[in-house]
């Protein structure tokens, strides 16, 4: 059972489903990848605002496992964008005290992309102000399935009894074992669904679905979201 915490005006962990890049591009008669490029600018805004607001963890859903099913051209554009973003953004992340971590499969990426992703984690490892968790090739159901496999293997080995499995055992077997649950989940572009994102971790999160398309998201939009969060009353099943 959870202990009711005091009202916290600033969420400790914000998670964002960055949606609407394709629609943003379409509205401007551009190719979808141009929406993704502009989406990187919005990531910069969100990170800056998160640091300024004193948020400790920011998780960004950047690429779902289902996104591999998009046209090859778009997937390739996204892969090369991940690599150029690592090169371009790392110095500013280091300067802001941001530590980057990844959740997802990783092994499905080419060796080159994996190298870039590892590099950003290594180069930002000392960041102490904000942990930026990038969900890339992430699927919450895969994550839960992996956790079940891990725990089942421990039971089979006799390291843990089936009756000893608790909520904590499961939380510790997820990719997010080292991070607190998200307090606040934002999905841009007006879509109101989770799309396989943090299903377990979102149990008591607050949700917010602004209409803004991700490439248009600014620091002001983040600040507005913080106001929305501060107005919510979290009850955790109590009265
Ligand atoms: C989100 O924008 C970015 C990724 C999923 C990589 P979309 O590409 O889903 O944009 P829409 O939803 O088609 O507008
Ligand atoms: C979810 O957005 C994944 C990311 C934002 C990375 P999608 O655009 O892929 O999700 P659906 O298809 O609208 O559910
Ligand atoms: Mg979308």
mmCIF file of N, CA and C in Angstrom, residues 6 19 21 31 40 44 50 62 70 74 79 84 105 110 116 121 131 149 153 157-158 161 165 176 189 197 205 211:
data_model
loop_
_atom_site.group_PDB
_atom_site.id
_atom_site.type_symbol
_atom_site.label_atom_id
_atom_site.label_comp_id
_atom_site.label_asym_id
_atom_site.label_seq_id
_atom_site.Cartn_x
_atom_site.Cartn_y
_atom_site.Cartn_z
ATOM 1 N N UNK A 6 2.605 14.150 0.787
ATOM 2 C CA UNK A 6 2.137 15.528 0.851
ATOM 3 C C UNK A 6 1.951 16.028 -0.566
ATOM 4 N N UNK A 19 4.245 13.436 -29.450
ATOM 5 C CA UNK A 19 3.479 13.021 -30.632
ATOM 6 C C UNK A 19 3.077 14.224 -31.481
ATOM 7 N N UNK A 21 4.633 14.912 -34.764
ATOM 8 C CA UNK A 21 5.666 15.395 -35.699
ATOM 9 C C UNK A 21 5.195 15.287 -37.154
ATOM 10 N N UNK A 31 7.932 17.060 -45.632
ATOM 11 C CA UNK A 31 8.061 15.609 -45.411
ATOM 12 C C UNK A 31 8.006 15.323 -43.916
ATOM 13 N N UNK A 40 13.330 17.806 -32.385
ATOM 14 C CA UNK A 40 14.542 17.870 -31.554
ATOM 15 C C UNK A 40 14.614 19.233 -30.848
ATOM 16 N N UNK A 44 14.830 20.087 -26.746
ATOM 17 C CA UNK A 44 15.696 21.086 -26.090
ATOM 18 C C UNK A 44 14.883 21.959 -25.147
ATOM 19 N N UNK A 50 12.513 21.577 -17.802
ATOM 20 C CA UNK A 50 12.511 20.579 -16.714
ATOM 21 C C UNK A 50 13.603 20.926 -15.702
ATOM 22 N N UNK A 62 10.660 8.377 -27.451
ATOM 23 C CA UNK A 62 11.210 8.839 -28.725
ATOM 24 C C UNK A 62 10.957 7.860 -29.868
ATOM 25 N N UNK A 70 7.093 1.478 -39.491
ATOM 26 C CA UNK A 70 6.895 2.625 -40.396
ATOM 27 C C UNK A 70 7.747 2.435 -41.661
ATOM 28 N N UNK A 74 11.439 6.601 -43.318
ATOM 29 C CA UNK A 74 11.205 7.378 -42.089
ATOM 30 C C UNK A 74 12.029 6.813 -40.928
ATOM 31 N N UNK A 79 16.794 7.240 -37.299
ATOM 32 C CA UNK A 79 18.077 6.701 -36.799
ATOM 33 C C UNK A 79 19.190 7.728 -36.988
ATOM 34 N N UNK A 84 22.895 12.309 -35.059
ATOM 35 C CA UNK A 84 23.324 13.713 -35.122
ATOM 36 C C UNK A 84 22.941 14.443 -33.833
ATOM 37 N N UNK A 105 14.985 -1.722 -26.100
ATOM 38 C CA UNK A 105 15.714 -2.939 -26.485
ATOM 39 C C UNK A 105 17.187 -2.731 -26.833
ATOM 40 N N UNK A 110 21.351 -0.737 -35.251
ATOM 41 C CA UNK A 110 22.623 -1.045 -35.900
ATOM 42 C C UNK A 110 23.743 -0.768 -34.892
ATOM 43 N N UNK A 116 26.476 5.315 -30.682
ATOM 44 C CA UNK A 116 26.103 6.692 -30.362
ATOM 45 C C UNK A 116 25.297 6.749 -29.073
ATOM 46 N N UNK A 121 25.273 8.217 -23.077
ATOM 47 C CA UNK A 121 25.154 7.817 -21.671
ATOM 48 C C UNK A 121 26.489 8.042 -20.953
ATOM 49 N N UNK A 131 17.852 13.621 -14.628
ATOM 50 C CA UNK A 131 18.060 12.367 -15.353
ATOM 51 C C UNK A 131 17.078 12.340 -16.515
ATOM 52 N N UNK A 149 10.005 -13.118 -17.367
ATOM 53 C CA UNK A 149 11.009 -14.148 -17.677
ATOM 54 C C UNK A 149 12.131 -14.170 -16.641
ATOM 55 N N UNK A 153 12.895 -17.219 -14.065
ATOM 56 C CA UNK A 153 14.192 -17.909 -14.026
ATOM 57 C C UNK A 153 14.714 -17.978 -12.591
ATOM 58 N N UNK A 157 15.424 -21.358 -10.468
ATOM 59 C CA UNK A 157 16.732 -21.607 -9.839
ATOM 60 C C UNK A 157 16.638 -21.753 -8.326
ATOM 61 N N UNK A 158 15.463 -21.489 -7.790
ATOM 62 C CA UNK A 158 15.292 -21.557 -6.341
ATOM 63 C C UNK A 158 15.822 -20.346 -5.604
ATOM 64 N N UNK A 161 11.144 -17.742 -3.867
ATOM 65 C CA UNK A 161 9.932 -18.574 -3.900
ATOM 66 C C UNK A 161 8.810 -17.822 -4.585
ATOM 67 N N UNK A 165 7.187 -13.277 -4.360
ATOM 68 C CA UNK A 165 7.149 -12.218 -5.383
ATOM 69 C C UNK A 165 6.193 -11.121 -4.943
ATOM 70 N N UNK A 176 13.055 0.215 -15.655
ATOM 71 C CA UNK A 176 13.014 1.447 -14.876
ATOM 72 C C UNK A 176 13.327 1.239 -13.396
ATOM 73 N N UNK A 189 -0.351 16.593 -29.008
ATOM 74 C CA UNK A 189 -1.099 16.401 -30.268
ATOM 75 C C UNK A 189 -2.554 15.995 -30.056
ATOM 76 N N UNK A 197 3.260 2.567 -23.427
ATOM 77 C CA UNK A 197 4.267 3.353 -22.690
ATOM 78 C C UNK A 197 4.049 3.216 -21.181
ATOM 79 N N UNK A 205 -0.151 7.811 -12.055
ATOM 80 C CA UNK A 205 0.291 9.068 -12.666
ATOM 81 C C UNK A 205 -0.910 9.960 -12.976
ATOM 82 N N UNK A 211 -3.213 19.990 -26.867
ATOM 83 C CA UNK A 211 -3.399 19.882 -28.325
ATOM 84 C C UNK A 211 -2.099 20.149 -29.101
#
